[in-house]
Amino acid sequence: MKNSITPAQQLYYAWDLSHKKSTSDDSRFTGVLSEAKVDMNPHQVEAALFAFKSPLSKGAILADEVGLGKTIEAGIILSELWAEHKRRIIIVVPASLRNQWNLELMEKFYLPSVILENESYKEIKELDTNLFEDGRHIIICSYNFAIKHSEELQLVDWDLVVFDEAHKMRNVYKKGNIIGNTMMNTFKHYKKILLTATPLQNNLKELYGLISIIDPHFFSTVDSFNEQYNMITTRDSAKFGELKGRLSHIVHRTLRQQVKEYVNYTKRTAFVQEYEASPEEVQLYENISEYLQRPGTYGIPEKVRPMLSLIVRKIMSSSAYALSFTLQRFVERLEHYKVTGELLSAMSTVENDYEVTLDEEKDEINEGLNPAISDAIDLEIAELRMYQEQAKSIVNETKAKQLLVALEKTFHKNEMLGAPKKALIFTESRRTQEYLKSFLQNNGYKEKVVCFNGSNNDDDSKSIYRKWLSLYAGSKRISGRTIIDRKQALVDHFRTDAEIMIATESGAEGINLQFCSLLVNYDMPWNPQRIEQRIGRCHRYGQKFDVVVVNFVNQLNYADCRVYELLNEKFNLFEGVFGSSDEVLGSLESGVDFEKKLNHIYQTCRTEREIEAAFNQLQSELEEIIQQRIKDTKKSLLENFDEEVVDKLKIRQSEDRDRVNSYNRHFWRLAKSVLKDLITDIDDENLTFVLPVSLKSNIPSGTYILNKDHGDFHQLRVTHPLGEYIISRALETPVPDASIEFEVDNLSSRQVLLEKYKGKSGVAVVYKVKAYNELDSHEHLLFCSKTDDGENLSPDFLKKLFEANAINESKWFGDNVEEQLTESYEQQLYDLKHDVYSRSEEYVSFEIDKYQAWAEDQVYSPENEVIALRKEDEALKRQIRKERNAKLKLELQENEAKIAKQLRQKQRQLFDLEDECADKVDAMTVKLRVAMTNHYDTSIFMRFRWHIK
């Protein structure tokens, strides 16, 4: 049996790969790290471990900064639960992210999931199938679906609930917040993970709201929380430290700066494509600007003038082509009014082109058509038609021609860097998208352009979709939902075939395009948050190249130049590794308000001097707000940026790497040993073998490769049916007592501990211990061994010995050998029990502290009321003692008596409340102690005699 492994080693390897680990075990996710198709970073493993580090944990908020892979953190947790057969899992996400989750779970973690929407759910219910309970799929649904089916979802005993973009529920403390309150009530009994990059946007009550969804007893009432914490500053160091300490147990946040040493973040670089509009374009701009600024027009009612003029300006900035269609709809609306007397919504003139979601305002009420109005409308129609003809006459637009120049330059630069020839062009106008597609196809990019928008319903998109359906027929990639699948088809087409994707805002929401490193803002949103979202499609975790951001600036338009200057210099959107920081973008409570401020400048300022003064004023206001936000102490509540964090992540990375290497080594040796008579063409270097004959319907024949994604091979992993077959065979194979001879010279790395015992022999007994309580269970091995000359050996000796090759095995009867190892066994069992007890005490201690803090929260406001009344009472008593006027003294005594009575009432209420809270804390503590009382089952795992050659 030279260079083989014994049944004892098989059993040890199989146990190591499959045994039940504690929720707090740092090696808990080793199997997930080994099998996943994506390389994981230590901060992601750290976050996943944090979420349920205690069996008493009800969940966590994972709040890493944008781009750090929160989906992967959730995927690690989901994979481990799936491996433990805890498979009642639901993920609630914004509708636009459903397919992304569906694909990433399968593509990165091999986790099957199903998207539930109203239509598909009806079909499933008609089949009388309870998809929630089948345990074969992770459920993915939108917030709206979860709200609509709340009653049914409450009936399921969920193992885990995940909320993505969880900040949508941050106002749950407000009674009118439907999303937050419905989600909290629906899933109140289950463990939850909340994912959000922005857990704290405006005030601390939002953080209170998110935490209350996970654990309603973490804090007391929102009023008590607000009174204690919402006004804290770093000057109130005790209160600040108290809150930060409490939050550290339920909110986990990693900053991009903390992980830059091992996450290869690429930079973003701005490339400004300046251009000078043609005289015809300048004239058109001036004509339309004057029309937009003119009061009393019928095309732009005063009620919607701010919003409508803003959109028309954006369409005008986008393209003359798009503007011509907008002007046509203005004309049609006024003509319809003349013919029918009905004035249609002015916003309808832009809604079919401009895709960004708007808060629509109602038009003014139509007061009727009289001859004077009719004549005025005729004049306005004629004017608009003239502008429309001007717009239509501009066929080859200056900006479009400069786009060709920009693409040529940046594609050449990317080619030098080895980046793919891909460009993502953003526009806010569907008509501009239409124009650019035609223009680019006629200028060197024929059949290389794909469009992406809210409907994706054009002929080319339909054709791409049909080909995609044919290509992936029968695969999990097809979800069966046309809108979602069509989006995915277009993204795949862009990745594999097209060179340019022209996308609108709403169309591109939620898609990941890390394979593209060139982004073009063909027209510039005025909302900085929207620009950051655009760039984030490409500049995100997984991007391999520096991202170039091309921006167009019309040099002849002073206001446009100042807008770009503001976006670039104040918001730092286009340069550096991280782009705009959370606090800078967060300084704008609403990007829409910022847009309105810019539009006000365009609408009211006519000269360059007026424009300059207005922009200087806006810039000054912004600087003050941004600096105040950066200094804001609230954000530091969630951040722990010190060297300890960075060092801890470095250690995590090293330990995870060692664990994965050991895991893979054990699995490979075990697979070869268990399947030795069933496989051929074993390649130890590339970790492949051939299974000539299918073992079961779900274990097909073919070439298998260990834990690597290879298009032509099956992936050999522990959770694959073949992996499960290997593990179960090894665990079921009897392991008789034996005498085993090991050879240590051929180990991949030198083992000094084993070399020391060359030529020596001894005995070994391995015990299996199951430690368990009501909330957690885990298995451990005790490695007891000694040499024939009586030297007790450390547990590490046997662990390292199991890595060696066995060169000989013979029968051996190990009767009463345990007696020789009693001392080692008892010491290891004592150490294990001590470790388990210490860990349990840590969890229990935190929970008791949490209960005590909750009780203190409960009495905080009543205590303050008592203190205030006592001060008032004492002040009145002092006044009474000093007062010489009998009448006034009597009045003061009457007032003091009332206050004293109120004080006694409040004190009694406070004492009752304190007793009530103390009773609750005592009851919860007793229940907790019982639940966390540990028990132990011990059995002999294997016995053998050893000799090292």
PDB file of C-alpha atoms in Angstrom, residues 254-448:
ATOM      1  CA  THR A 254     -15.454  47.801   6.550  1.00  0.00           C
ATOM      2  CA  LEU A 255     -13.986  50.818   4.781  1.00  0.00           C
ATOM      3  CA  ARG A 256     -12.337  50.657   1.385  1.00  0.00           C
ATOM      4  CA  GLN A 257      -9.172  52.163   2.840  1.00  0.00           C
ATOM      5  CA  GLN A 258      -8.868  49.245   5.254  1.00  0.00           C
ATOM      6  CA  VAL A 259      -8.717  46.641   2.498  1.00  0.00           C
ATOM      7  CA  LYS A 260      -6.664  48.423  -0.154  1.00  0.00           C
ATOM      8  CA  GLU A 261      -3.576  46.335   0.681  1.00  0.00           C
ATOM      9  CA  TYR A 262      -5.109  43.106  -0.584  1.00  0.00           C
ATOM     10  CA  VAL A 263      -8.018  44.247  -2.758  1.00  0.00           C
ATOM     11  CA  ASN A 264      -6.563  45.501  -5.994  1.00  0.00           C
ATOM     12  CA  TYR A 265      -8.683  48.590  -6.463  1.00  0.00           C
ATOM     13  CA  THR A 266      -8.228  50.182  -9.829  1.00  0.00           C
ATOM     14  CA  LYS A 267      -8.322  53.935 -10.295  1.00  0.00           C
ATOM     15  CA  ARG A 268     -10.831  56.081 -12.087  1.00  0.00           C
ATOM     16  CA  THR A 269      -9.427  58.720 -14.418  1.00  0.00           C
ATOM     17  CA  ALA A 270     -11.268  61.668 -15.921  1.00  0.00           C
ATOM     18  CA  PHE A 271     -10.948  62.383 -19.620  1.00  0.00           C
ATOM     19  CA  VAL A 272     -12.573  65.662 -20.629  1.00  0.00           C
ATOM     20  CA  GLN A 273     -13.674  65.854 -24.256  1.00  0.00           C
ATOM     21  CA  GLU A 274     -14.055  69.564 -24.821  1.00  0.00           C
ATOM     22  CA  TYR A 275     -15.934  70.791 -27.861  1.00  0.00           C
ATOM     23  CA  GLU A 276     -17.294  74.005 -29.285  1.00  0.00           C
ATOM     24  CA  ALA A 277     -20.881  73.918 -30.445  1.00  0.00           C
ATOM     25  CA  SER A 278     -21.474  75.022 -34.033  1.00  0.00           C
ATOM     26  CA  PRO A 279     -23.097  78.443 -34.695  1.00  0.00           C
ATOM     27  CA  GLU A 280     -26.356  76.641 -35.545  1.00  0.00           C
ATOM     28  CA  GLU A 281     -26.249  74.715 -32.263  1.00  0.00           C
ATOM     29  CA  VAL A 282     -25.460  77.884 -30.287  1.00  0.00           C
ATOM     30  CA  GLN A 283     -28.378  79.704 -31.927  1.00  0.00           C
ATOM     31  CA  LEU A 284     -30.747  76.843 -31.143  1.00  0.00           C
ATOM     32  CA  TYR A 285     -29.567  76.775 -27.511  1.00  0.00           C
ATOM     33  CA  GLU A 286     -30.099  80.513 -27.102  1.00  0.00           C
ATOM     34  CA  ASN A 287     -33.559  80.387 -28.698  1.00  0.00           C
ATOM     35  CA  ILE A 288     -34.753  77.550 -26.471  1.00  0.00           C
ATOM     36  CA  SER A 289     -33.185  79.115 -23.350  1.00  0.00           C
ATOM     37  CA  GLU A 290     -35.028  82.359 -23.991  1.00  0.00           C
ATOM     38  CA  TYR A 291     -38.284  80.428 -24.490  1.00  0.00           C
ATOM     39  CA  LEU A 292     -37.773  78.495 -21.247  1.00  0.00           C
ATOM     40  CA  GLN A 293     -37.048  81.665 -19.285  1.00  0.00           C
ATOM     41  CA  ARG A 294     -39.998  83.594 -20.734  1.00  0.00           C
ATOM     42  CA  PRO A 295     -42.981  83.707 -18.337  1.00  0.00           C
ATOM     43  CA  GLY A 296     -46.545  83.131 -19.499  1.00  0.00           C
ATOM     44  CA  THR A 297     -45.941  80.558 -22.253  1.00  0.00           C
ATOM     45  CA  TYR A 298     -48.609  77.919 -22.869  1.00  0.00           C
ATOM     46  CA  GLY A 299     -46.089  75.190 -23.611  1.00  0.00           C
ATOM     47  CA  ILE A 300     -44.677  75.485 -20.096  1.00  0.00           C
ATOM     48  CA  PRO A 301     -47.342  76.159 -17.442  1.00  0.00           C
ATOM     49  CA  GLU A 302     -46.050  78.014 -14.369  1.00  0.00           C
ATOM     50  CA  LYS A 303     -46.976  75.145 -12.040  1.00  0.00           C
ATOM     51  CA  VAL A 304     -44.517  72.748 -13.684  1.00  0.00           C
ATOM     52  CA  ARG A 305     -42.050  75.313 -15.043  1.00  0.00           C
ATOM     53  CA  PRO A 306     -39.162  74.343 -12.687  1.00  0.00           C
ATOM     54  CA  MET A 307     -39.365  70.610 -13.419  1.00  0.00           C
ATOM     55  CA  LEU A 308     -40.284  70.809 -17.106  1.00  0.00           C
ATOM     56  CA  SER A 309     -37.680  73.447 -17.935  1.00  0.00           C
ATOM     57  CA  LEU A 310     -35.052  71.323 -16.172  1.00  0.00           C
ATOM     58  CA  ILE A 311     -35.910  68.292 -18.314  1.00  0.00           C
ATOM     59  CA  VAL A 312     -36.045  70.269 -21.559  1.00  0.00           C
ATOM     60  CA  ARG A 313     -32.617  71.723 -20.764  1.00  0.00           C
ATOM     61  CA  LYS A 314     -31.270  68.229 -20.227  1.00  0.00           C
ATOM     62  CA  ILE A 315     -32.773  66.978 -23.493  1.00  0.00           C
ATOM     63  CA  MET A 316     -31.371  70.041 -25.272  1.00  0.00           C
ATOM     64  CA  SER A 317     -27.937  69.313 -23.793  1.00  0.00           C
ATOM     65  CA  SER A 318     -28.269  65.679 -24.821  1.00  0.00           C
ATOM     66  CA  SER A 319     -28.871  66.112 -28.571  1.00  0.00           C
ATOM     67  CA  ALA A 320     -30.621  68.293 -31.140  1.00  0.00           C
ATOM     68  CA  TYR A 321     -32.184  65.081 -32.463  1.00  0.00           C
ATOM     69  CA  ALA A 322     -33.907  64.393 -29.124  1.00  0.00           C
ATOM     70  CA  LEU A 323     -34.908  68.043 -28.799  1.00  0.00           C
ATOM     71  CA  SER A 324     -36.668  67.990 -32.191  1.00  0.00           C
ATOM     72  CA  PHE A 325     -39.040  65.245 -30.960  1.00  0.00           C
ATOM     73  CA  THR A 326     -39.683  67.088 -27.689  1.00  0.00           C
ATOM     74  CA  LEU A 327     -40.577  70.265 -29.588  1.00  0.00           C
ATOM     75  CA  GLN A 328     -42.867  68.226 -31.848  1.00  0.00           C
ATOM     76  CA  ARG A 329     -44.771  67.017 -28.766  1.00  0.00           C
ATOM     77  CA  PHE A 330     -45.002  70.592 -27.475  1.00  0.00           C
ATOM     78  CA  VAL A 331     -46.616  71.573 -30.801  1.00  0.00           C
ATOM     79  CA  GLU A 332     -48.984  68.577 -30.773  1.00  0.00           C
ATOM     80  CA  ARG A 333     -50.103  69.364 -27.212  1.00  0.00           C
ATOM     81  CA  LEU A 334     -50.968  72.972 -28.092  1.00  0.00           C
ATOM     82  CA  GLU A 335     -52.697  71.943 -31.345  1.00  0.00           C
ATOM     83  CA  HIS A 336     -54.753  69.386 -29.405  1.00  0.00           C
ATOM     84  CA  TYR A 337     -55.765  72.182 -27.029  1.00  0.00           C
ATOM     85  CA  LYS A 338     -56.900  74.375 -29.937  1.00  0.00           C
ATOM     86  CA  VAL A 339     -58.991  71.626 -31.519  1.00  0.00           C
ATOM     87  CA  THR A 340     -60.555  70.047 -28.404  1.00  0.00           C
ATOM     88  CA  GLY A 341     -60.230  72.681 -25.705  1.00  0.00           C
ATOM     89  CA  GLU A 342     -58.517  70.021 -23.571  1.00  0.00           C
ATOM     90  CA  LEU A 343     -55.045  70.851 -22.280  1.00  0.00           C
ATOM     91  CA  LEU A 344     -53.043  67.662 -21.798  1.00  0.00           C
ATOM     92  CA  SER A 345     -50.388  67.345 -19.094  1.00  0.00           C
ATOM     93  CA  ALA A 346     -47.327  69.369 -20.023  1.00  0.00           C
ATOM     94  CA  MET A 347     -45.131  66.647 -18.520  1.00  0.00           C
ATOM     95  CA  SER A 348     -46.429  64.234 -21.177  1.00  0.00           C
ATOM     96  CA  THR A 349     -44.250  66.071 -23.701  1.00  0.00           C
ATOM     97  CA  VAL A 350     -41.085  64.595 -22.180  1.00  0.00           C
ATOM     98  CA  GLU A 351     -42.094  61.425 -20.340  1.00  0.00           C
ATOM     99  CA  ASN A 352     -41.587  59.094 -23.326  1.00  0.00           C
ATOM    100  CA  ASP A 353     -38.016  60.248 -23.868  1.00  0.00           C
ATOM    101  CA  TYR A 354     -36.572  61.180 -20.505  1.00  0.00           C
ATOM    102  CA  GLU A 355     -36.227  57.934 -18.514  1.00  0.00           C
ATOM    103  CA  VAL A 356     -35.204  59.201 -15.099  1.00  0.00           C
ATOM    104  CA  THR A 357     -37.991  58.818 -12.530  1.00  0.00           C
ATOM    105  CA  LEU A 358     -39.665  62.105 -11.665  1.00  0.00           C
ATOM    106  CA  ASP A 359     -42.007  63.294  -8.966  1.00  0.00           C
ATOM    107  CA  GLU A 360     -44.642  64.562 -11.371  1.00  0.00           C
ATOM    108  CA  GLU A 361     -46.366  67.811 -10.533  1.00  0.00           C
ATOM    109  CA  LYS A 362     -49.882  68.605 -11.741  1.00  0.00           C
ATOM    110  CA  ASP A 363     -50.381  71.190 -14.437  1.00  0.00           C
ATOM    111  CA  GLU A 364     -52.463  74.261 -13.941  1.00  0.00           C
ATOM    112  CA  ILE A 365     -56.205  73.858 -14.435  1.00  0.00           C
ATOM    113  CA  ASN A 366     -57.382  74.796 -17.922  1.00  0.00           C
ATOM    114  CA  GLU A 367     -59.463  77.959 -17.724  1.00  0.00           C
ATOM    115  CA  GLY A 368     -60.957  77.691 -21.214  1.00  0.00           C
ATOM    116  CA  LEU A 369     -59.976  78.895 -24.679  1.00  0.00           C
ATOM    117  CA  ASN A 370     -60.833  82.436 -25.857  1.00  0.00           C
ATOM    118  CA  PRO A 371     -59.868  84.210 -29.134  1.00  0.00           C
ATOM    119  CA  ALA A 372     -56.997  86.131 -27.538  1.00  0.00           C
ATOM    120  CA  ILE A 373     -55.527  82.942 -26.122  1.00  0.00           C
ATOM    121  CA  SER A 374     -56.060  81.181 -29.462  1.00  0.00           C
ATOM    122  CA  ASP A 375     -54.019  83.818 -31.312  1.00  0.00           C
ATOM    123  CA  ALA A 376     -51.251  83.661 -28.717  1.00  0.00           C
ATOM    124  CA  ILE A 377     -51.115  79.886 -29.018  1.00  0.00           C
ATOM    125  CA  ASP A 378     -50.882  80.145 -32.822  1.00  0.00           C
ATOM    126  CA  LEU A 379     -47.852  82.399 -32.445  1.00  0.00           C
ATOM    127  CA  GLU A 380     -46.268  80.022 -29.924  1.00  0.00           C
ATOM    128  CA  ILE A 381     -46.890  77.009 -32.182  1.00  0.00           C
ATOM    129  CA  ALA A 382     -45.236  78.819 -35.086  1.00  0.00           C
ATOM    130  CA  GLU A 383     -42.255  79.694 -32.894  1.00  0.00           C
ATOM    131  CA  LEU A 384     -41.885  76.108 -31.661  1.00  0.00           C
ATOM    132  CA  ARG A 385     -42.125  74.761 -35.228  1.00  0.00           C
ATOM    133  CA  MET A 386     -39.338  77.103 -36.258  1.00  0.00           C
ATOM    134  CA  TYR A 387     -37.135  75.804 -33.422  1.00  0.00           C
ATOM    135  CA  GLN A 388     -38.042  72.243 -34.352  1.00  0.00           C
ATOM    136  CA  GLU A 389     -36.887  72.815 -37.933  1.00  0.00           C
ATOM    137  CA  GLN A 390     -33.674  74.312 -36.575  1.00  0.00           C
ATOM    138  CA  ALA A 391     -33.082  71.183 -34.491  1.00  0.00           C
ATOM    139  CA  LYS A 392     -33.891  68.812 -37.375  1.00  0.00           C
ATOM    140  CA  SER A 393     -31.466  70.653 -39.666  1.00  0.00           C
ATOM    141  CA  ILE A 394     -28.527  69.775 -37.386  1.00  0.00           C
ATOM    142  CA  VAL A 395     -27.783  66.294 -38.733  1.00  0.00           C
ATOM    143  CA  ASN A 396     -24.136  65.771 -37.771  1.00  0.00           C
ATOM    144  CA  GLU A 397     -23.938  67.110 -34.249  1.00  0.00           C
ATOM    145  CA  THR A 398     -20.626  68.445 -32.975  1.00  0.00           C
ATOM    146  CA  LYS A 399     -20.743  66.407 -29.765  1.00  0.00           C
ATOM    147  CA  ALA A 400     -21.410  63.168 -31.683  1.00  0.00           C
ATOM    148  CA  LYS A 401     -18.407  63.827 -33.919  1.00  0.00           C
ATOM    149  CA  GLN A 402     -16.286  64.438 -30.827  1.00  0.00           C
ATOM    150  CA  LEU A 403     -17.551  61.149 -29.405  1.00  0.00           C
ATOM    151  CA  LEU A 404     -15.800  59.357 -32.275  1.00  0.00           C
ATOM    152  CA  VAL A 405     -12.588  61.189 -31.396  1.00  0.00           C
ATOM    153  CA  ALA A 406     -12.925  60.298 -27.712  1.00  0.00           C
ATOM    154  CA  LEU A 407     -13.624  56.630 -28.467  1.00  0.00           C
ATOM    155  CA  GLU A 408     -10.635  56.378 -30.778  1.00  0.00           C
ATOM    156  CA  LYS A 409      -8.304  57.905 -28.182  1.00  0.00           C
ATOM    157  CA  THR A 410      -9.542  55.897 -25.218  1.00  0.00           C
ATOM    158  CA  PHE A 411      -9.856  52.594 -27.076  1.00  0.00           C
ATOM    159  CA  HIS A 412      -6.238  52.998 -28.168  1.00  0.00           C
ATOM    160  CA  LYS A 413      -5.178  53.714 -24.589  1.00  0.00           C
ATOM    161  CA  ASN A 414      -7.114  50.701 -23.284  1.00  0.00           C
ATOM    162  CA  GLU A 415      -5.581  48.489 -25.956  1.00  0.00           C
ATOM    163  CA  MET A 416      -2.117  49.490 -24.719  1.00  0.00           C
ATOM    164  CA  LEU A 417      -3.159  48.482 -21.187  1.00  0.00           C
ATOM    165  CA  GLY A 418      -4.644  45.175 -22.347  1.00  0.00           C
ATOM    166  CA  ALA A 419      -8.181  46.193 -21.393  1.00  0.00           C
ATOM    167  CA  PRO A 420     -11.133  44.910 -23.470  1.00  0.00           C
ATOM    168  CA  LYS A 421     -12.404  47.129 -26.269  1.00  0.00           C
ATOM    169  CA  LYS A 422     -15.644  48.003 -24.507  1.00  0.00           C
ATOM    170  CA  ALA A 423     -17.354  51.338 -23.886  1.00  0.00           C
ATOM    171  CA  LEU A 424     -20.457  52.049 -21.817  1.00  0.00           C
ATOM    172  CA  ILE A 425     -22.117  55.260 -23.016  1.00  0.00           C
ATOM    173  CA  PHE A 426     -24.750  56.809 -20.749  1.00  0.00           C
ATOM    174  CA  THR A 427     -27.511  59.152 -21.853  1.00  0.00           C
ATOM    175  CA  GLU A 428     -30.681  60.285 -20.105  1.00  0.00           C
ATOM    176  CA  SER A 429     -32.616  60.415 -23.402  1.00  0.00           C
ATOM    177  CA  ARG A 430     -34.104  57.478 -25.298  1.00  0.00           C
ATOM    178  CA  ARG A 431     -34.069  59.572 -28.502  1.00  0.00           C
ATOM    179  CA  THR A 432     -30.380  60.386 -28.075  1.00  0.00           C
ATOM    180  CA  GLN A 433     -29.752  56.678 -27.583  1.00  0.00           C
ATOM    181  CA  GLU A 434     -31.540  56.046 -30.884  1.00  0.00           C
ATOM    182  CA  TYR A 435     -29.519  58.787 -32.614  1.00  0.00           C
ATOM    183  CA  LEU A 436     -26.153  57.584 -31.266  1.00  0.00           C
ATOM    184  CA  LYS A 437     -26.788  53.992 -32.259  1.00  0.00           C
ATOM    185  CA  SER A 438     -27.424  55.023 -35.872  1.00  0.00           C
ATOM    186  CA  PHE A 439     -24.529  57.494 -35.869  1.00  0.00           C
ATOM    187  CA  LEU A 440     -21.996  55.003 -34.484  1.00  0.00           C
ATOM    188  CA  GLN A 441     -23.101  52.196 -36.775  1.00  0.00           C
ATOM    189  CA  ASN A 442     -22.601  54.520 -39.742  1.00  0.00           C
ATOM    190  CA  ASN A 443     -19.157  55.535 -38.500  1.00  0.00           C
ATOM    191  CA  GLY A 444     -17.146  52.382 -37.989  1.00  0.00           C
ATOM    192  CA  TYR A 445     -19.127  50.437 -35.395  1.00  0.00           C
ATOM    193  CA  LYS A 446     -21.633  48.518 -37.511  1.00  0.00           C
ATOM    194  CA  GLU A 447     -23.087  45.549 -35.592  1.00  0.00           C
ATOM    195  CA  LYS A 448     -20.915  46.499 -32.608  1.00  0.00           C
TER     196      LYS A 448
END
